[in-house]
Each structure stands twice: as C-alpha cells, then as structure tokens.
Amino acid sequence: MDEIKIKSTEHNYSIYLGYDIYKNLPQHLSTHYSSILILTDENVKKLYLKEVEESLHDYTVYTKVVKPGEESKTIDVFYDVHSYLIEMGCDRNSLMIALGGGVVGDLAGFVAATYMRGIDYIQLPTTILAHDSSVGGKVAINHEYGKNLIGNFHAPRLIIYDIKTLKSLSIKEIRSGYAELIKEALIANDSFFNNLLAVSVHSVNFNHLQNHLKKGIETKAIIVEQDEKEHGVRMHLNLGHTLGHGLETYFEYHTLTHGEAVAIGLLFSLYVSEQLLSAELPTKALFKWLKENDYPLKLKAINLKRLIKLMKSDKKAVNQSIQMVLLSRVGSPLTRKIDNHELEKYLREFFSNLGSDVL
Ligand SMILES: NC(=O)c1ccc[n+]([C@@H]2O[C@H](COP(=O)([O-])OP(=O)(O)OC[C@H]3O[C@@H](n4cnc5c(N)ncnc54)[C@H](O)[C@@H]3O)[C@@H](O)[C@H]2O)c1
Ligand SMILES: [Zn+2]
C-alpha cells in the first residue's frame, strides 16, 4: 500500500492507495464522530456500499444514494442531501463519506463544506478520474451557466483509494480517467508522459495503473501544496479544461465524459502552444494515442459563438477574457490570456483539422 501525505492550510491528510483496503477504514477514523453519512450513487451502491458499511459497524451509519452522473451535481440534489442530514439528526460531529467518482466526491465535499458551516469528510474514490477530484479540496456543484460555478475549498480528512474498485469500470470511464492522468503527465515530465503512451485502455494492467495514479496524485500534490487556493500555479492543473469544460457544457454532459472532453482540450492546448509559442510538443504522439484508444475526437457540428460564450463563463476566465494554460515544453506549463479573435481563429483551425464542422 502507498501512502501520500498532503499538506493543507486546513489540516494535513493522507491518501492510502492499495488493493482491498476498505477494511482498514476504521483504524484511520477518529472515534468522536456522532454519526456517518455515506453518499454514493446507484451504480457504486450495488458494487461497494455493503463492504464499506460493514467496516463501519461500530458507528451509526446513514446512506444517501443519488443518481449517477453530472445531473447529481445540482443545487436541487445538494439541497436534498442537506435535508437528509437534518432529518437524520446529523450534527457538527457527523462525518460525510463520499463513496464514488468525482461527481459524488464534489457533491459530498460541498455539502460537507456547508452543512452547519462545515463538517469533516472522507473520500473513497472509485474511478480513475477521481484520483484528481478527490485530492486538493476543491468541492463544487454546477450552475446551468457553467460547471463547478458554485463551490468552495474544503480539504478531506482522509482518502482511501481502493484499486480493486477500478476493475468494474467501463472502458469509457477508464478512457475518461486516463485523460486526466495524461494532463498531469504533460505538466510533470516526459518520462511520465511516455509511460502513459504505452497504456492501452482496452487491457489495463492494474499494477501499472496504481503506479500511474501515484505519480498523478504526487504531481497534483506538489502544485496544490504551493498554491492551495488557486491564485497562481494551481491554474496549471486546468490544462485542457477551458475547452474541456466548454465542450461538456455545450453537449449538456451527455455526449462526452469529463475526461473525453479534457482529452480534446489537451490537444487544443498543445495546438495553441505550438502556434503561439513555437513550442516543440508531442502533439502527433498524443493524437495517435487518443485515436488508438478510441477517444471521440470528431464532434457533431459546433456553433463556435456558443462554445466561446461557454468558455468565457468558465471560472478561469478573467474579465471575460480567456486564460489558457499552455506548455512551452512537456513539464513547463504557463498561463496566457487569449483574445477573442485569436481564440476563434485557433478553434476554427483546430476543429477543421479534427474533421469537425464549425458553424
Ligand atoms: N474537484 C476537483 O478538483 C475535480 C477535478 C477533476 C474532476 N472533477 C469532477 O469530477 C467529475 C467527474 O468524475 P468521474 O469521471 O469520476 O465521474 P462520475 O462520478 O460520474 O463517475 C462516472 C461513472 O462511473 C460510475 N462508477 C463510479 N465508480 C465505479 C466503479 N468502481 N465501477 C463501475 N462504475 C463506477 C458512476 O456511477 C458514473 O456512472 C466531474 O464532475 C468533474 O467536474 C473535480
Ligand atoms: Zn478535470
């Protein structure tokens, strides 16, 4: 089992990463919790809830199950979870446990950040992508105008990442998670990136995967420890996300998973970096890997004006001007303001290179 320690201004916490480790949960828990609410979604409930509940038999445990997917990161579901906590008599000494992917983690974390002005929470991530979402304390729900627009920073007390759970992921979710690992590798260094290019999402080696998750988390940890509240270098973790979030919202979270949208966003960031900075980047190698692993790269006709409007309502936009994360080389990210005219030009060229129609 690996342990990665994260420093936070709220409190430090550990991530335990290993195989079949839910049984260790009680030994990491403080005994003062008056009750525990496990928040999970319908899919994860069927697979892993019983095991987690059993490990907590010494506590008063309640469970709240939400619908799978982005549709649960809404103000209505958020309110509903609060109502349930109140109805069950949960108090300031109650603990929230997020059992699931990034959706459950973001929702549970935001409820925990706000219930009675904040209670403790723990993340039990069950997707590859959640190696990213569970670390760093960003918690949020969506507004119809854009993703993660309502949120806070609230550090978890503990993360227990049981690799066993990743075996039941669909290919689509494996693909989604690996895109976020590719993001971290592009921010980190060539050797991590080249390791990932050897992966086939169709035949994942779980020992290798544990290693990749550890490297991804370590990359994120170094950055969030320097800049927890995203005033500077933490923005680099948004590589690929300005377009990624825009596309997710554009397609109303149905067509593309978060990671699939980020994969297109990463390619776009490399393209703009080459154009604007004359950077030498492994764009061809990334494109080839994405194609071989069946990432959806050719999209239905795109209305550029609408997409750009959505990109501007992203949190990373400052004064309505897009801040993009670019790379001068692998391992060297930077942020650049891109004006409207440039953005439109690059998007037009980029989508036409991918064979997508632009309106
Ligand atoms: N807070 C952050 O810093 C941060 C960072 C990155 C992403 N995110 C957020 O994370 C979310 C995406 O997370 P996600 O990709 O994990 O999505 P998700 O939570 O919707 O999970 C994807 C799907 O996989 C299913 N699933 C989960 N675990 C499973 C398992 N072990 N076996 C089988 N099926 C399983 C879920 O039910 C769901 O249908 C987005 O909302 C994104 O904004 C947040
Ligand atoms: Zn992401």
XYZ file of C-alpha atoms and ligand atoms in Angstrom:
404
model
C 0.000 0.000 0.000
C 1.220 3.504 -0.825
C 0.715 6.500 1.434
C 0.918 10.018 0.047
C 0.765 12.900 2.522
C -0.787 16.228 1.583
C -0.229 19.499 3.418
C -3.184 21.852 3.590
C -3.816 25.098 5.475
C -6.932 23.461 6.980
C -5.175 20.251 8.100
C -2.779 17.713 6.615
C -4.199 14.431 5.314
C -3.104 11.121 3.839
C -4.083 9.211 0.762
C -3.817 5.444 1.078
C -3.602 3.729 -2.270
C -3.775 -0.060 -2.452
C -5.695 -3.218 -3.164
C -8.620 -4.341 -0.976
C -8.072 -1.748 1.763
C -11.593 -0.699 2.843
C -11.267 -2.995 5.844
C -8.611 -0.553 7.184
C -11.083 2.332 7.239
C -11.977 2.243 10.989
C -8.339 2.325 12.090
C -7.950 5.729 10.421
C -11.160 7.198 11.864
C -11.367 9.320 14.943
C -13.888 7.862 17.398
C -15.588 11.166 18.148
C -17.930 11.062 15.142
C -21.554 11.054 16.308
C -22.799 9.586 13.014
C -21.649 8.957 9.467
C -23.448 9.690 6.214
C -22.212 7.701 3.229
C -23.066 9.440 -0.013
C -22.875 7.258 -3.092
C -24.559 6.792 -6.475
C -26.822 3.992 -7.705
C -24.067 2.165 -9.608
C -21.463 2.250 -6.857
C -24.046 1.367 -4.216
C -24.623 -2.014 -5.879
C -20.915 -2.781 -6.003
C -19.193 -1.497 -2.856
C -21.617 0.019 -0.336
C -22.142 -3.174 1.668
C -18.429 -3.660 2.225
C -17.950 -0.068 3.401
C -20.999 -0.230 5.684
C -19.728 -3.467 7.204
C -16.365 -1.940 8.001
C -18.183 0.812 9.957
C -20.331 -1.432 12.174
C -19.261 0.422 15.333
C -20.777 3.700 14.104
C -24.293 4.999 13.449
C -24.327 4.990 9.654
C -26.845 6.530 7.231
C -26.717 6.219 3.467
C -27.899 8.566 0.758
C -27.909 7.356 -2.839
C -28.027 9.784 -5.769
C -28.434 9.210 -9.498
C -25.159 8.518 -11.333
C -23.631 11.267 -13.438
C -23.289 15.002 -13.683
C -27.054 15.545 -13.211
C -26.485 14.995 -9.481
C -24.132 17.971 -9.169
C -27.096 20.355 -8.977
C -28.476 22.733 -6.378
C -31.581 20.513 -6.009
C -29.630 17.366 -5.162
C -27.322 19.424 -2.917
C -30.409 20.698 -1.014
C -31.836 17.203 -0.841
C -28.667 15.830 0.806
C -28.769 18.692 3.329
C -32.415 17.866 4.075
C -31.499 14.232 4.654
C -28.678 15.186 7.064
C -31.067 17.378 9.056
C -33.815 14.738 9.075
C -31.383 12.096 10.367
C -30.296 14.447 13.154
C -26.708 14.729 11.935
C -24.739 17.354 13.860
C -21.400 19.137 13.695
C -19.639 15.947 14.792
C -21.076 13.921 11.937
C -18.795 12.683 9.192
C -19.550 12.595 5.471
C -18.059 9.787 3.378
C -18.009 10.131 -0.412
C -18.067 6.672 -1.976
C -17.854 7.069 -5.740
C -16.362 9.022 -8.586
C -15.762 12.733 -8.970
C -19.459 13.584 -9.053
C -20.160 12.039 -5.653
C -16.852 13.434 -4.319
C -17.560 17.011 -5.441
C -21.156 16.912 -4.198
C -20.381 15.274 -0.845
C -17.445 17.627 -0.328
C -19.565 20.712 -0.995
C -22.326 19.502 1.310
C -19.673 18.806 3.970
C -18.217 22.298 3.424
C -21.595 23.919 4.066
C -23.580 21.704 6.469
C -23.628 23.564 9.800
C -20.773 25.705 8.411
C -18.644 22.669 7.708
C -18.201 19.078 8.849
C -15.418 16.559 8.204
C -15.456 14.386 5.121
C -13.533 11.462 3.695
C -13.135 10.426 0.075
C -13.337 6.821 -1.094
C -12.707 7.361 -4.833
C -13.912 4.595 -7.156
C -12.942 5.942 -10.580
C -9.551 6.583 -12.169
C -10.561 10.178 -12.738
C -11.265 10.660 -9.039
C -7.525 10.442 -8.271
C -7.664 14.071 -9.365
C -11.025 15.195 -7.986
C -10.553 13.671 -4.520
C -7.265 15.476 -3.850
C -6.821 19.191 -3.249
C -10.062 20.174 -1.528
C -11.929 21.766 -4.451
C -15.611 20.960 -3.998
C -18.466 22.187 -6.170
C -21.772 21.772 -7.924
C -22.763 23.085 -11.351
C -24.913 26.035 -12.385
C -26.801 25.848 -15.653
C -24.471 28.602 -16.918
C -21.363 26.512 -16.326
C -19.523 23.781 -14.489
C -18.441 23.982 -10.849
C -19.552 27.609 -10.559
C -20.910 27.114 -7.014
C -18.304 25.739 -4.653
C -15.648 26.083 -2.041
C -12.302 24.758 -0.811
C -12.672 22.106 1.879
C -9.877 19.601 2.481
C -10.859 15.979 3.142
C -9.650 14.326 6.362
C -8.541 11.194 4.564
C -8.623 9.478 1.182
C -8.751 5.704 0.859
C -8.296 4.676 -2.753
C -9.049 1.003 -3.224
C -7.682 -0.069 -6.624
C -9.939 -3.136 -6.518
C -12.935 -0.918 -7.285
C -11.428 0.207 -10.592
C -11.843 -3.282 -12.048
C -15.566 -2.738 -12.573
C -15.145 0.491 -14.567
C -16.419 0.594 -18.143
C -13.960 1.284 -20.954
C -15.495 4.742 -21.327
C -14.699 5.579 -17.689
C -11.176 4.129 -17.985
C -10.663 6.372 -21.001
C -12.049 9.344 -19.105
C -9.691 8.786 -16.159
C -6.597 8.274 -18.280
C -7.144 11.655 -19.954
C -6.740 13.344 -16.579
C -3.547 11.319 -15.975
C -2.230 12.468 -19.353
C -2.895 16.034 -18.205
C -0.755 15.520 -15.102
C 1.968 13.837 -17.141
C 2.130 16.788 -19.558
C 2.503 19.089 -16.558
C 5.078 16.786 -14.895
C 7.670 15.395 -17.315
C 8.437 13.380 -20.475
C 9.062 10.122 -18.694
C 5.606 10.012 -17.034
C 4.018 11.042 -20.344
C 5.882 8.339 -22.296
C 4.865 5.714 -19.716
C 1.235 6.607 -20.331
C 1.610 6.380 -24.105
C 2.406 2.674 -23.569
C -1.032 2.106 -21.988
C -3.944 0.565 -23.832
C -7.263 1.372 -22.191
C -8.545 -1.944 -23.570
C -6.162 -4.016 -21.436
C -5.224 -2.155 -18.295
C -2.511 -3.549 -16.047
C -3.657 -2.714 -12.503
C -0.141 -2.673 -11.027
C 0.899 -0.137 -13.634
C -2.316 1.766 -13.022
C -1.538 2.067 -9.291
C 1.834 3.491 -10.226
C 0.289 5.969 -12.668
C -2.259 7.078 -10.069
C 0.517 7.592 -7.523
C 2.501 9.744 -9.973
C -0.633 11.696 -10.942
C -1.511 12.373 -7.303
C 2.076 13.354 -6.481
C 2.084 15.810 -9.398
C -1.143 17.352 -8.149
C 0.049 17.366 -4.529
C 3.205 19.354 -5.313
C 1.099 22.004 -7.029
C -1.763 22.309 -4.521
C 0.673 22.489 -1.619
C 2.272 25.535 -3.224
C -0.983 27.261 -4.122
C -3.988 25.742 -2.407
C -6.496 28.478 -3.289
C -5.522 28.804 -6.957
C -4.003 32.257 -7.115
C -1.084 31.106 -9.260
C 0.487 27.749 -10.161
C -2.631 25.702 -9.327
C -4.132 27.130 -12.527
C -1.716 24.865 -14.408
C -3.890 21.915 -13.382
C -6.552 23.393 -15.632
C -4.530 22.392 -18.702
C -7.061 21.311 -21.316
C -10.012 22.380 -19.176
C -11.030 25.714 -20.708
C -12.144 24.000 -23.880
C -12.903 20.753 -21.980
C -15.434 22.384 -19.643
C -16.856 24.404 -22.546
C -17.471 21.226 -24.562
C -19.006 19.390 -21.605
C -21.493 22.186 -21.022
C -22.073 22.648 -24.771
C -23.129 18.994 -25.108
C -25.069 19.170 -21.808
C -22.897 16.475 -20.194
C -24.398 13.728 -22.371
C -22.104 13.230 -25.329
C -18.674 13.428 -23.715
C -17.397 12.339 -20.303
C -15.294 14.860 -18.377
C -12.078 13.110 -19.419
C -13.091 12.751 -23.058
C -13.787 16.491 -23.193
C -10.469 17.183 -21.431
C -8.636 14.977 -23.964
C -9.847 17.259 -26.786
C -8.956 20.260 -24.615
C -5.419 18.920 -24.120
C -4.898 18.521 -27.854
C -6.153 22.076 -28.327
C -3.750 23.398 -25.663
C -0.846 21.708 -27.446
C -2.000 23.097 -30.780
C -2.224 26.668 -29.447
C 1.145 26.268 -27.666
C 2.756 25.274 -30.956
C 1.174 28.200 -32.801
C 1.730 30.872 -30.204
C 4.968 29.805 -28.519
C 6.544 27.785 -31.335
C 6.788 25.062 -28.709
C 8.019 21.604 -29.689
C 5.463 19.224 -28.259
C 4.420 15.576 -28.689
C 1.120 16.569 -30.291
C 1.302 13.886 -33.002
C 2.122 11.183 -30.449
C -0.789 12.248 -28.240
C -3.166 12.388 -31.196
C -2.082 8.881 -32.276
C -2.568 7.511 -28.735
C -6.014 9.087 -28.429
C -7.043 7.620 -31.805
C -5.710 4.154 -30.920
C -7.658 4.238 -27.698
C -10.878 5.336 -29.411
C -11.290 8.744 -27.795
C -14.105 10.630 -29.578
C -12.274 13.415 -31.399
C -14.620 14.168 -34.266
C -17.608 16.086 -32.961
C -21.014 16.986 -34.337
C -21.238 20.409 -35.983
C -20.133 23.061 -33.483
C -21.543 26.540 -33.127
C -18.341 28.437 -32.298
C -20.019 31.564 -30.918
C -21.981 29.485 -28.399
C -18.945 27.441 -27.441
C -16.819 30.563 -26.898
C -19.555 32.091 -24.729
C -19.482 28.977 -22.551
C -15.692 29.050 -22.373
C -15.937 32.617 -21.126
C -18.297 31.757 -18.315
C -15.730 29.250 -17.057
C -14.208 30.265 -13.723
C -10.768 30.557 -15.297
C -11.898 33.459 -17.454
C -10.835 36.830 -16.063
C -12.812 39.921 -17.097
C -14.416 37.835 -19.830
C -11.048 37.143 -21.385
C -9.887 33.543 -21.703
C -6.885 32.428 -19.664
C -5.418 29.347 -21.282
C -2.827 27.025 -19.831
C -0.161 26.334 -22.458
C 3.107 24.396 -22.487
C 6.477 25.744 -23.554
C 7.554 22.089 -23.377
C 6.380 18.968 -21.544
C 6.830 19.733 -17.844
C 6.711 23.543 -18.304
C 3.174 24.938 -18.133
C 2.307 28.650 -18.203
C -0.841 30.748 -18.464
C -1.661 33.109 -21.332
C -4.509 35.498 -21.983
C -6.047 34.813 -25.376
C -8.215 37.433 -27.037
C -11.485 36.667 -28.758
C -10.180 36.971 -32.257
C -7.209 34.630 -31.658
C -9.371 32.106 -29.846
C -11.894 31.933 -32.644
C -9.153 31.516 -35.239
C -7.412 28.713 -33.323
C -10.658 26.891 -32.575
C -11.710 27.070 -36.219
C -8.372 25.661 -37.435
C -8.262 23.029 -34.692
C -11.764 21.658 -35.273
C -11.316 21.601 -39.015
C -8.047 19.616 -38.542
C -10.065 17.113 -36.493
C -12.665 16.909 -39.261
C -15.458 18.559 -37.251
C -17.792 21.078 -38.894
C -17.793 24.568 -37.438
C -20.845 26.845 -37.724
N -12.772 18.745 -7.508
C -11.838 18.626 -8.403
O -10.690 19.072 -8.214
C -12.143 17.895 -9.684
C -11.105 17.516 -10.537
C -11.418 16.784 -11.667
C -12.732 16.439 -11.942
N -13.719 16.831 -11.090
C -15.136 16.470 -11.337
O -15.246 15.048 -11.333
C -16.417 14.702 -12.070
C -16.146 13.507 -12.937
O -15.763 12.431 -12.132
P -15.913 10.918 -12.642
O -15.375 10.818 -14.006
O -15.378 10.055 -11.587
O -17.497 10.785 -12.847
P -18.658 10.043 -12.053
O -18.557 10.232 -10.597
O -19.917 10.468 -12.723
O -18.395 8.505 -12.388
C -18.505 8.077 -13.718
C -19.467 6.877 -13.855
O -18.827 5.716 -13.342
C -19.667 5.063 -12.400
N -18.773 4.434 -11.435
C -18.077 5.046 -10.450
N -17.252 4.167 -9.858
C -17.447 2.969 -10.476
C -16.866 1.696 -10.329
N -15.885 1.472 -9.457
N -17.287 0.690 -11.128
C -18.248 0.922 -12.056
N -18.818 2.120 -12.263
C -18.414 3.133 -11.486
C -20.549 6.149 -11.843
O -21.737 5.627 -11.327
C -20.774 7.016 -13.076
O -21.805 6.469 -13.861
C -16.805 15.932 -12.869
O -17.966 16.490 -12.313
C -15.624 16.869 -12.688
O -16.006 18.223 -12.720
C -13.450 17.556 -9.983
Zn -10.605 17.547 -14.842
